[in-house]
């Protein structure tokens, strides 16, 4: 599994030979290393419909052949905007999409449709992208049921968890690797990866924190 950070909450993951984009906010993202015209994917996932999570760019990417995956109402809207292959789901057990298992999870946030996180499971690995969310105790169940190898967690504060809360999330989920996201893009998102690392060391020292810079990747 190869994970590349595209800045803010956007990731490109190659898993079992499939290219997956999550929350591909590219146009207008000051941290994006790519242009939407240069990006393609097999699957594009949008956790919720706030502008900084890439609905519009995801539709563009879906028009080039990616399967658009999101909660039912957002997937329907993507279809209306021209995405040809959409899978509208809801929070619950996984669906099989292009050979991968994809489950939407709850997220404590807002949006015109219910916001979600997402778990993606392949043969080579698995990850949990929490979307935008506050802390909630049932993250423990996501860890118990899916054992995601990697967790991408928002740490910016104000709209989501801060580094302290996100370290409790790591304690609940117990991934091998935690990647912080949704910080530093705007001055209001004050959480730092250094503080997150420090807090994770206190509560879940067996989890490795890897703060990727935009365009950096890891192979796990
Ligand atoms: Zn949001």
PDB file of C-alpha atoms and ligand atoms in Angstrom:
ATOM      1  CA  UNK A   1       0.000   0.000   0.000  1.00  0.00           C
ATOM      2  CA  UNK A   2       1.378   3.380  -1.029  1.00  0.00           C
ATOM      3  CA  UNK A   3       0.011   6.551   0.553  1.00  0.00           C
ATOM      4  CA  UNK A   4       0.709   9.993  -0.870  1.00  0.00           C
ATOM      5  CA  UNK A   5      -0.388  13.168   0.897  1.00  0.00           C
ATOM      6  CA  UNK A   6      -1.932  15.836  -1.311  1.00  0.00           C
ATOM      7  CA  UNK A   7      -2.274  18.418   1.455  1.00  0.00           C
ATOM      8  CA  UNK A   8      -5.121  19.262   3.876  1.00  0.00           C
ATOM      9  CA  UNK A   9      -7.307  16.107   4.029  1.00  0.00           C
ATOM     10  CA  UNK A  10      -6.489  14.813   0.538  1.00  0.00           C
ATOM     11  CA  UNK A  11      -4.723  11.502   0.011  1.00  0.00           C
ATOM     12  CA  UNK A  12      -3.902   9.262  -2.914  1.00  0.00           C
ATOM     13  CA  UNK A  13      -3.600   5.602  -1.928  1.00  0.00           C
ATOM     14  CA  UNK A  14      -2.536   2.770  -4.202  1.00  0.00           C
ATOM     15  CA  UNK A  15      -3.866  -0.465  -2.752  1.00  0.00           C
ATOM     16  CA  UNK A  16      -4.069  -3.839  -4.542  1.00  0.00           C
ATOM     17  CA  UNK A  17      -3.195  -2.003  -7.748  1.00  0.00           C
ATOM     18  CA  UNK A  18      -6.154   0.383  -7.447  1.00  0.00           C
ATOM     19  CA  UNK A  19      -5.664   4.129  -7.159  1.00  0.00           C
ATOM     20  CA  UNK A  20      -7.969   5.676  -4.560  1.00  0.00           C
ATOM     21  CA  UNK A  21      -8.375   9.387  -3.888  1.00  0.00           C
ATOM     22  CA  UNK A  22      -9.962  10.544  -0.642  1.00  0.00           C
ATOM     23  CA  UNK A  23     -11.249  14.100  -0.226  1.00  0.00           C
ATOM     24  CA  UNK A  24      -9.364  15.368  -3.283  1.00  0.00           C
ATOM     25  CA  UNK A  25      -9.576  19.102  -2.699  1.00  0.00           C
ATOM     26  CA  UNK A  26      -7.091  20.172  -5.358  1.00  0.00           C
ATOM     27  CA  UNK A  27      -8.481  23.326  -6.985  1.00  0.00           C
ATOM     28  CA  UNK A  28      -7.926  26.169  -4.525  1.00  0.00           C
ATOM     29  CA  UNK A  29      -6.014  24.028  -2.026  1.00  0.00           C
ATOM     30  CA  UNK A  30      -2.901  26.096  -1.223  1.00  0.00           C
ATOM     31  CA  UNK A  31      -1.029  22.907  -0.257  1.00  0.00           C
ATOM     32  CA  UNK A  32      -1.933  20.819  -3.296  1.00  0.00           C
ATOM     33  CA  UNK A  33       1.088  19.572  -5.267  1.00  0.00           C
ATOM     34  CA  UNK A  34      -1.065  18.578  -8.260  1.00  0.00           C
ATOM     35  CA  UNK A  35      -3.630  19.974 -10.693  1.00  0.00           C
ATOM     36  CA  UNK A  36      -6.997  18.305 -11.093  1.00  0.00           C
ATOM     37  CA  UNK A  37      -6.383  17.813 -14.827  1.00  0.00           C
ATOM     38  CA  UNK A  38      -3.325  15.670 -14.060  1.00  0.00           C
ATOM     39  CA  UNK A  39      -5.078  13.366 -11.614  1.00  0.00           C
ATOM     40  CA  UNK A  40      -6.950  10.165 -12.301  1.00  0.00           C
ATOM     41  CA  UNK A  41      -8.129   7.339 -10.087  1.00  0.00           C
ATOM     42  CA  UNK A  42     -10.067   4.095  -9.958  1.00  0.00           C
ATOM     43  CA  UNK A  43     -12.081   5.212  -6.955  1.00  0.00           C
ATOM     44  CA  UNK A  44     -12.701   8.679  -5.548  1.00  0.00           C
ATOM     45  CA  UNK A  45     -14.207   9.026  -2.076  1.00  0.00           C
ATOM     46  CA  UNK A  46     -15.691  12.181  -0.537  1.00  0.00           C
ATOM     47  CA  UNK A  47     -16.317  12.104   3.232  1.00  0.00           C
ATOM     48  CA  UNK A  48     -18.605  15.145   3.310  1.00  0.00           C
ATOM     49  CA  UNK A  49     -19.607  18.110   1.194  1.00  0.00           C
ATOM     50  CA  UNK A  50     -17.615  20.982   2.688  1.00  0.00           C
ATOM     51  CA  UNK A  51     -15.611  22.852   0.032  1.00  0.00           C
ATOM     52  CA  UNK A  52     -12.227  21.850   1.446  1.00  0.00           C
ATOM     53  CA  UNK A  53     -12.958  18.150   0.871  1.00  0.00           C
ATOM     54  CA  UNK A  54     -13.080  18.277  -2.882  1.00  0.00           C
ATOM     55  CA  UNK A  55     -16.586  17.396  -4.083  1.00  0.00           C
ATOM     56  CA  UNK A  56     -16.202  19.438  -7.302  1.00  0.00           C
ATOM     57  CA  UNK A  57     -12.757  18.053  -8.105  1.00  0.00           C
ATOM     58  CA  UNK A  58     -13.968  14.545  -7.261  1.00  0.00           C
ATOM     59  CA  UNK A  59     -16.761  14.916  -9.832  1.00  0.00           C
ATOM     60  CA  UNK A  60     -14.181  15.989 -12.443  1.00  0.00           C
ATOM     61  CA  UNK A  61     -12.042  12.953 -11.595  1.00  0.00           C
ATOM     62  CA  UNK A  62     -15.120  10.702 -11.737  1.00  0.00           C
ATOM     63  CA  UNK A  63     -15.931  12.038 -15.217  1.00  0.00           C
ATOM     64  CA  UNK A  64     -12.558  10.601 -16.300  1.00  0.00           C
ATOM     65  CA  UNK A  65     -13.569   7.119 -15.155  1.00  0.00           C
ATOM     66  CA  UNK A  66     -13.247   6.910 -11.374  1.00  0.00           C
ATOM     67  CA  UNK A  67     -16.058   5.390  -9.342  1.00  0.00           C
ATOM     68  CA  UNK A  68     -17.452   8.110  -7.075  1.00  0.00           C
ATOM     69  CA  UNK A  69     -18.133   6.810  -3.552  1.00  0.00           C
ATOM     70  CA  UNK A  70     -19.862   8.776  -0.818  1.00  0.00           C
ATOM     71  CA  UNK A  71     -22.929   8.847   1.370  1.00  0.00           C
ATOM     72  CA  UNK A  72     -26.106   8.391  -0.675  1.00  0.00           C
ATOM     73  CA  UNK A  73     -27.147  12.051  -1.047  1.00  0.00           C
ATOM     74  CA  UNK A  74     -23.678  13.260  -2.055  1.00  0.00           C
ATOM     75  CA  UNK A  75     -23.260  10.406  -4.558  1.00  0.00           C
ATOM     76  CA  UNK A  76     -26.658  11.269  -6.053  1.00  0.00           C
ATOM     77  CA  UNK A  77     -25.573  14.899  -6.415  1.00  0.00           C
ATOM     78  CA  UNK A  78     -22.343  13.769  -8.092  1.00  0.00           C
ATOM     79  CA  UNK A  79     -24.412  11.757 -10.565  1.00  0.00           C
ATOM     80  CA  UNK A  80     -26.512  14.821 -11.342  1.00  0.00           C
ATOM     81  CA  UNK A  81     -23.311  16.806 -11.983  1.00  0.00           C
ATOM     82  CA  UNK A  82     -22.100  14.254 -14.515  1.00  0.00           C
ATOM     83  CA  UNK A  83     -20.234  11.526 -12.611  1.00  0.00           C
ATOM     84  CA  UNK A  84     -21.102   8.359 -14.541  1.00  0.00           C
ATOM     85  CA  UNK A  85     -20.267   5.636 -12.048  1.00  0.00           C
ATOM     86  CA  UNK A  86     -21.447   6.469  -8.529  1.00  0.00           C
ATOM     87  CA  UNK A  87     -21.883   4.292  -5.462  1.00  0.00           C
ATOM     88  CA  UNK A  88     -24.114   5.903  -2.845  1.00  0.00           C
ATOM     89  CA  UNK A  89     -23.695   4.175   0.492  1.00  0.00           C
ATOM     90  CA  UNK A  90     -24.478   4.818   4.089  1.00  0.00           C
ATOM     91  CA  UNK A  91     -22.831   4.287   7.451  1.00  0.00           C
ATOM     92  CA  UNK A  92     -22.516   0.557   8.097  1.00  0.00           C
ATOM     93  CA  UNK A  93     -20.846  -2.581   6.863  1.00  0.00           C
ATOM     94  CA  UNK A  94     -18.536  -2.552   3.858  1.00  0.00           C
ATOM     95  CA  UNK A  95     -19.502  -2.656   0.212  1.00  0.00           C
ATOM     96  CA  UNK A  96     -17.227  -4.322  -2.292  1.00  0.00           C
ATOM     97  CA  UNK A  97     -16.120  -1.826  -4.898  1.00  0.00           C
ATOM     98  CA  UNK A  98     -13.574  -2.750  -7.596  1.00  0.00           C
ATOM     99  CA  UNK A  99     -12.308  -5.578  -5.409  1.00  0.00           C
ATOM    100  CA  UNK A 100     -11.825  -3.456  -2.265  1.00  0.00           C
ATOM    101  CA  UNK A 101     -14.008  -3.394   0.822  1.00  0.00           C
ATOM    102  CA  UNK A 102     -15.194   0.112   1.636  1.00  0.00           C
ATOM    103  CA  UNK A 103     -17.172   1.046   4.749  1.00  0.00           C
ATOM    104  CA  UNK A 104     -18.415   4.481   5.697  1.00  0.00           C
ATOM    105  CA  UNK A 105     -18.180   5.314   9.402  1.00  0.00           C
ATOM    106  CA  UNK A 106     -19.815   7.994  11.454  1.00  0.00           C
ATOM    107  CA  UNK A 107     -18.110  11.341  11.885  1.00  0.00           C
ATOM    108  CA  UNK A 108     -19.152  14.048  14.327  1.00  0.00           C
ATOM    109  CA  UNK A 109     -19.282  17.059  12.070  1.00  0.00           C
ATOM    110  CA  UNK A 110     -21.792  18.900   9.858  1.00  0.00           C
ATOM    111  CA  UNK A 111     -22.726  19.160   6.196  1.00  0.00           C
ATOM    112  CA  UNK A 112     -25.812  19.195   3.993  1.00  0.00           C
ATOM    113  CA  UNK A 113     -25.645  15.372   3.997  1.00  0.00           C
ATOM    114  CA  UNK A 114     -24.411  13.285   6.932  1.00  0.00           C
ATOM    115  CA  UNK A 115     -20.638  13.528   7.187  1.00  0.00           C
ATOM    116  CA  UNK A 116     -18.635  10.300   7.340  1.00  0.00           C
ATOM    117  CA  UNK A 117     -15.232   8.753   7.713  1.00  0.00           C
ATOM    118  CA  UNK A 118     -14.175   5.814   5.559  1.00  0.00           C
ATOM    119  CA  UNK A 119     -12.394   2.494   6.008  1.00  0.00           C
ATOM    120  CA  UNK A 120     -10.828   0.872   2.947  1.00  0.00           C
ATOM    121  CA  UNK A 121      -9.586  -2.707   3.130  1.00  0.00           C
ATOM    122  CA  UNK A 122      -7.555  -4.535   0.516  1.00  0.00           C
ATOM    123  CA  UNK A 123      -5.311  -7.583   0.499  1.00  0.00           C
ATOM    124  CA  UNK A 124      -2.150  -5.479   0.845  1.00  0.00           C
ATOM    125  CA  UNK A 125      -3.370  -3.300   3.703  1.00  0.00           C
ATOM    126  CA  UNK A 126      -6.112  -1.095   5.050  1.00  0.00           C
ATOM    127  CA  UNK A 127      -6.689   2.449   6.163  1.00  0.00           C
ATOM    128  CA  UNK A 128      -9.192   4.580   8.044  1.00  0.00           C
ATOM    129  CA  UNK A 129      -9.604   8.202   6.921  1.00  0.00           C
ATOM    130  CA  UNK A 130     -11.628   9.851   9.675  1.00  0.00           C
ATOM    131  CA  UNK A 131     -12.926  12.718   7.537  1.00  0.00           C
ATOM    132  CA  UNK A 132     -13.615  15.805   9.611  1.00  0.00           C
ATOM    133  CA  UNK A 133     -14.701  14.761  13.068  1.00  0.00           C
ATOM    134  CA  UNK A 134     -14.621  15.411  16.755  1.00  0.00           C
ATOM    135  CA  UNK A 135     -13.551  12.621  19.052  1.00  0.00           C
ATOM    136  CA  UNK A 136     -16.010   9.799  19.730  1.00  0.00           C
ATOM    137  CA  UNK A 137     -15.641   6.641  21.790  1.00  0.00           C
ATOM    138  CA  UNK A 138     -16.900   4.297  19.084  1.00  0.00           C
ATOM    139  CA  UNK A 139     -13.647   4.809  17.197  1.00  0.00           C
ATOM    140  CA  UNK A 140     -12.693   1.906  19.430  1.00  0.00           C
ATOM    141  CA  UNK A 141     -15.102  -0.299  17.479  1.00  0.00           C
ATOM    142  CA  UNK A 142     -13.600   0.820  14.175  1.00  0.00           C
ATOM    143  CA  UNK A 143     -10.255  -0.397  15.539  1.00  0.00           C
ATOM    144  CA  UNK A 144     -11.684  -3.650  16.865  1.00  0.00           C
ATOM    145  CA  UNK A 145     -13.668  -4.547  13.771  1.00  0.00           C
ATOM    146  CA  UNK A 146     -11.403  -3.374  10.952  1.00  0.00           C
ATOM    147  CA  UNK A 147      -7.864  -3.140  12.437  1.00  0.00           C
ATOM    148  CA  UNK A 148      -6.839  -0.427   9.988  1.00  0.00           C
ATOM    149  CA  UNK A 149      -3.109  -0.455   9.487  1.00  0.00           C
ATOM    150  CA  UNK A 150      -3.038   3.294   8.923  1.00  0.00           C
ATOM    151  CA  UNK A 151      -5.294   6.005  10.361  1.00  0.00           C
ATOM    152  CA  UNK A 152      -5.453   9.491   8.841  1.00  0.00           C
ATOM    153  CA  UNK A 153      -6.747  11.791  11.578  1.00  0.00           C
ATOM    154  CA  UNK A 154      -7.596  15.502  11.624  1.00  0.00           C
ATOM    155  CA  UNK A 155      -5.631  17.434  14.273  1.00  0.00           C
ATOM    156  CA  UNK A 156      -6.204  21.081  13.361  1.00  0.00           C
ATOM    157  CA  UNK A 157      -8.726  21.918  16.119  1.00  0.00           C
ATOM    158  CA  UNK A 158     -11.611  24.431  15.749  1.00  0.00           C
ATOM    159  CA  UNK A 159     -13.526  22.310  13.182  1.00  0.00           C
ATOM    160  CA  UNK A 160     -12.185  18.899  14.201  1.00  0.00           C
ATOM    161  CA  UNK A 161     -10.168  17.115  16.868  1.00  0.00           C
ATOM    162  CA  UNK A 162      -7.055  18.813  18.175  1.00  0.00           C
ATOM    163  CA  UNK A 163      -3.783  16.926  18.799  1.00  0.00           C
ATOM    164  CA  UNK A 164      -4.817  15.838  22.311  1.00  0.00           C
ATOM    165  CA  UNK A 165      -8.192  14.500  21.181  1.00  0.00           C
ATOM    166  CA  UNK A 166      -6.635  12.886  18.129  1.00  0.00           C
ATOM    167  CA  UNK A 167      -4.166  11.087  20.407  1.00  0.00           C
ATOM    168  CA  UNK A 168      -7.142   9.553  22.235  1.00  0.00           C
ATOM    169  CA  UNK A 169      -8.468   8.523  18.831  1.00  0.00           C
ATOM    170  CA  UNK A 170      -5.163   6.737  18.200  1.00  0.00           C
ATOM    171  CA  UNK A 171      -5.484   5.027  21.569  1.00  0.00           C
ATOM    172  CA  UNK A 172      -8.971   3.826  20.567  1.00  0.00           C
ATOM    173  CA  UNK A 173      -8.096   2.728  17.008  1.00  0.00           C
ATOM    174  CA  UNK A 174      -4.594   1.331  17.645  1.00  0.00           C
ATOM    175  CA  UNK A 175      -3.299   1.607  14.073  1.00  0.00           C
ATOM    176  CA  UNK A 176       0.326   0.811  13.233  1.00  0.00           C
ATOM    177  CA  UNK A 177       0.696   4.263  11.710  1.00  0.00           C
ATOM    178  CA  UNK A 178      -1.160   7.518  12.345  1.00  0.00           C
ATOM    179  CA  UNK A 179      -0.936  10.311   9.776  1.00  0.00           C
ATOM    180  CA  UNK A 180      -2.101  13.773  10.894  1.00  0.00           C
ATOM    181  CA  UNK A 181      -4.155  15.865   8.470  1.00  0.00           C
ATOM    182  CA  UNK A 182      -6.386  18.956   8.330  1.00  0.00           C
ATOM    183  CA  UNK A 183      -3.901  21.288  10.039  1.00  0.00           C
ATOM    184  CA  UNK A 184      -1.864  24.312   8.999  1.00  0.00           C
ATOM    185  CA  UNK A 185      -3.730  24.939   5.730  1.00  0.00           C
ATOM    186  CA  UNK A 186      -5.292  28.051   7.255  1.00  0.00           C
ATOM    187  CA  UNK A 187      -4.097  29.943  10.369  1.00  0.00           C
ATOM    188  CA  UNK A 188      -7.237  28.843  12.257  1.00  0.00           C
ATOM    189  CA  UNK A 189      -6.151  25.169  12.095  1.00  0.00           C
ATOM    190  CA  UNK A 190      -3.588  25.480  14.869  1.00  0.00           C
ATOM    191  CA  UNK A 191      -2.870  21.844  15.806  1.00  0.00           C
ATOM    192  CA  UNK A 192       0.667  20.745  14.961  1.00  0.00           C
ATOM    193  CA  UNK A 193       2.108  17.323  14.135  1.00  0.00           C
ATOM    194  CA  UNK A 194       4.768  17.851  16.826  1.00  0.00           C
ATOM    195  CA  UNK A 195       2.127  18.214  19.544  1.00  0.00           C
ATOM    196  CA  UNK A 196       0.218  15.234  18.103  1.00  0.00           C
ATOM    197  CA  UNK A 197       3.360  13.100  18.196  1.00  0.00           C
ATOM    198  CA  UNK A 198       4.035  14.121  21.793  1.00  0.00           C
ATOM    199  CA  UNK A 199       0.489  13.208  22.865  1.00  0.00           C
ATOM    200  CA  UNK A 200       0.455   9.909  20.973  1.00  0.00           C
ATOM    201  CA  UNK A 201       3.703   8.951  22.685  1.00  0.00           C
ATOM    202  CA  UNK A 202       1.893   9.320  26.032  1.00  0.00           C
ATOM    203  CA  UNK A 203      -1.215   7.323  25.145  1.00  0.00           C
ATOM    204  CA  UNK A 204      -0.380   4.928  22.323  1.00  0.00           C
ATOM    205  CA  UNK A 205       3.405   4.614  22.108  1.00  0.00           C
ATOM    206  CA  UNK A 206       3.180   1.520  19.905  1.00  0.00           C
ATOM    207  CA  UNK A 207       1.667   3.639  17.087  1.00  0.00           C
ATOM    208  CA  UNK A 208       4.100   5.419  14.818  1.00  0.00           C
ATOM    209  CA  UNK A 209       3.192   8.984  13.862  1.00  0.00           C
ATOM    210  CA  UNK A 210       4.237   9.902  10.333  1.00  0.00           C
ATOM    211  CA  UNK A 211       3.585  13.521   9.366  1.00  0.00           C
ATOM    212  CA  UNK A 212       3.751  13.650   5.582  1.00  0.00           C
ATOM    213  CA  UNK A 213       4.494  16.882   3.782  1.00  0.00           C
ATOM    214  CA  UNK A 214       2.344  17.594   0.727  1.00  0.00           C
ATOM    215  CA  UNK A 215       3.499  15.327  -2.129  1.00  0.00           C
ATOM    216  CA  UNK A 216       5.379  13.002   0.248  1.00  0.00           C
ATOM    217  CA  UNK A 217       4.506   9.295   0.231  1.00  0.00           C
ATOM    218  CA  UNK A 218       5.070   6.243   2.343  1.00  0.00           C
ATOM    219  CA  UNK A 219       4.934   2.600   1.455  1.00  0.00           C
ATOM    220  CA  UNK A 220       3.567   0.305   4.150  1.00  0.00           C
TER     221      UNK A 220
HETATM  222 ZN1  LIG B   1     -15.744  19.830   7.073  1.00  0.00          ZN
END
